[in-house]
Amino acid sequence: PVESLLGILAGGGSLAAIGAIGTFLLKKDAMGGGDIKLMAAAGALFGAQNALLAILFGALLVWEGVRAI
């Protein structure tokens, strides 16, 4: 139970923070609520460390895709 709560905070909280920073910088919504909810659920199921790793790997995949263009 405690690990699930930490996973929710790590997965959902990190994306919520990134979304808040993006909204502040861009002056418009930068991230939808579905992304945050999905990573919060992933964090609850798989743990905080795995949720953060999923965010990192997702960012790396996007970075490689952008570099390839």
PDB file of C-alpha atoms in Angstrom:
ATOM      1  CA  PRO A   1       0.000   0.000   0.000  1.00  0.00           C
ATOM      2  CA  VAL A   2       2.734   2.504   0.860  1.00  0.00           C
ATOM      3  CA  GLU A   3       4.701   1.563  -2.264  1.00  0.00           C
ATOM      4  CA  SER A   4       1.576   2.119  -4.360  1.00  0.00           C
ATOM      5  CA  LEU A   5       1.102   5.589  -2.896  1.00  0.00           C
ATOM      6  CA  LEU A   6       4.734   6.439  -3.565  1.00  0.00           C
ATOM      7  CA  GLY A   7       4.305   5.179  -7.120  1.00  0.00           C
ATOM      8  CA  ILE A   8       1.246   7.368  -7.617  1.00  0.00           C
ATOM      9  CA  LEU A   9       3.146  10.394  -6.354  1.00  0.00           C
ATOM     10  CA  ALA A  10       6.246   9.617  -8.415  1.00  0.00           C
ATOM     11  CA  GLY A  11       4.492   8.755 -11.684  1.00  0.00           C
ATOM     12  CA  GLY A  12       1.619  11.203 -11.585  1.00  0.00           C
ATOM     13  CA  GLY A  13       3.410  13.883  -9.615  1.00  0.00           C
ATOM     14  CA  SER A  14       6.403  14.072 -11.922  1.00  0.00           C
ATOM     15  CA  LEU A  15       4.205  14.455 -15.008  1.00  0.00           C
ATOM     16  CA  ALA A  16       2.004  16.978 -13.197  1.00  0.00           C
ATOM     17  CA  ALA A  17       5.110  19.015 -12.381  1.00  0.00           C
ATOM     18  CA  ILE A  18       6.346  18.824 -15.990  1.00  0.00           C
ATOM     19  CA  GLY A  19       2.890  19.855 -17.189  1.00  0.00           C
ATOM     20  CA  ALA A  20       2.786  22.787 -14.777  1.00  0.00           C
ATOM     21  CA  ILE A  21       6.191  23.996 -15.941  1.00  0.00           C
ATOM     22  CA  GLY A  22       5.141  23.647 -19.574  1.00  0.00           C
ATOM     23  CA  THR A  23       1.905  25.524 -18.938  1.00  0.00           C
ATOM     24  CA  PHE A  24       3.833  28.310 -17.213  1.00  0.00           C
ATOM     25  CA  LEU A  25       6.353  28.616 -20.039  1.00  0.00           C
ATOM     26  CA  LEU A  26       3.966  28.226 -22.971  1.00  0.00           C
ATOM     27  CA  LYS A  27       1.009  30.082 -21.444  1.00  0.00           C
ATOM     28  CA  LYS A  28      -1.362  27.289 -22.555  1.00  0.00           C
ATOM     29  CA  ASP A  29      -2.125  23.723 -21.501  1.00  0.00           C
ATOM     30  CA  ALA A  30       0.983  21.639 -22.082  1.00  0.00           C
ATOM     31  CA  MET A  31      -0.258  18.224 -20.946  1.00  0.00           C
ATOM     32  CA  GLY A  32      -3.637  16.576 -20.625  1.00  0.00           C
ATOM     33  CA  GLY A  33      -4.913  14.995 -17.454  1.00  0.00           C
ATOM     34  CA  GLY A  34      -5.040  11.554 -19.044  1.00  0.00           C
ATOM     35  CA  ASP A  35      -1.240  11.366 -19.223  1.00  0.00           C
ATOM     36  CA  ILE A  36      -0.959  12.155 -15.542  1.00  0.00           C
ATOM     37  CA  LYS A  37      -3.631   9.617 -14.584  1.00  0.00           C
ATOM     38  CA  LEU A  38      -2.025   6.914 -16.724  1.00  0.00           C
ATOM     39  CA  MET A  39       1.390   7.354 -15.111  1.00  0.00           C
ATOM     40  CA  ALA A  40      -0.183   7.514 -11.651  1.00  0.00           C
ATOM     41  CA  ALA A  41      -1.854   4.165 -12.348  1.00  0.00           C
ATOM     42  CA  ALA A  42       1.412   2.742 -13.709  1.00  0.00           C
ATOM     43  CA  GLY A  43       3.189   3.929 -10.592  1.00  0.00           C
ATOM     44  CA  ALA A  44       0.572   2.306  -8.359  1.00  0.00           C
ATOM     45  CA  LEU A  45       0.885  -0.996 -10.226  1.00  0.00           C
ATOM     46  CA  PHE A  46       4.622  -1.164 -10.914  1.00  0.00           C
ATOM     47  CA  GLY A  47       6.184   1.072  -8.270  1.00  0.00           C
ATOM     48  CA  ALA A  48       7.805   4.479  -8.212  1.00  0.00           C
ATOM     49  CA  GLN A  49      11.138   3.418  -9.688  1.00  0.00           C
ATOM     50  CA  ASN A  50       9.576   1.671 -12.679  1.00  0.00           C
ATOM     51  CA  ALA A  51       7.206   4.572 -13.338  1.00  0.00           C
ATOM     52  CA  LEU A  52      10.104   7.016 -13.405  1.00  0.00           C
ATOM     53  CA  LEU A  53      12.080   4.667 -15.653  1.00  0.00           C
ATOM     54  CA  ALA A  54       9.111   4.513 -18.039  1.00  0.00           C
ATOM     55  CA  ILE A  55       9.027   8.315 -18.212  1.00  0.00           C
ATOM     56  CA  LEU A  56      12.791   8.406 -18.834  1.00  0.00           C
ATOM     57  CA  PHE A  57      12.661   5.760 -21.569  1.00  0.00           C
ATOM     58  CA  GLY A  58       9.693   7.493 -23.189  1.00  0.00           C
ATOM     59  CA  ALA A  59      11.585  10.783 -23.245  1.00  0.00           C
ATOM     60  CA  LEU A  60      14.640   9.078 -24.738  1.00  0.00           C
ATOM     61  CA  LEU A  61      12.532   7.474 -27.461  1.00  0.00           C
ATOM     62  CA  VAL A  62      11.021  10.838 -28.374  1.00  0.00           C
ATOM     63  CA  TRP A  63      14.465  12.436 -28.376  1.00  0.00           C
ATOM     64  CA  GLU A  64      15.815   9.781 -30.747  1.00  0.00           C
ATOM     65  CA  GLY A  65      12.785  10.196 -32.988  1.00  0.00           C
ATOM     66  CA  VAL A  66      13.281  13.948 -33.179  1.00  0.00           C
ATOM     67  CA  ARG A  67      16.998  13.522 -33.873  1.00  0.00           C
ATOM     68  CA  ALA A  68      16.249  11.110 -36.700  1.00  0.00           C
ATOM     69  CA  ILE A  69      14.159  13.680 -38.557  1.00  0.00           C
TER      70      ILE A  69
END
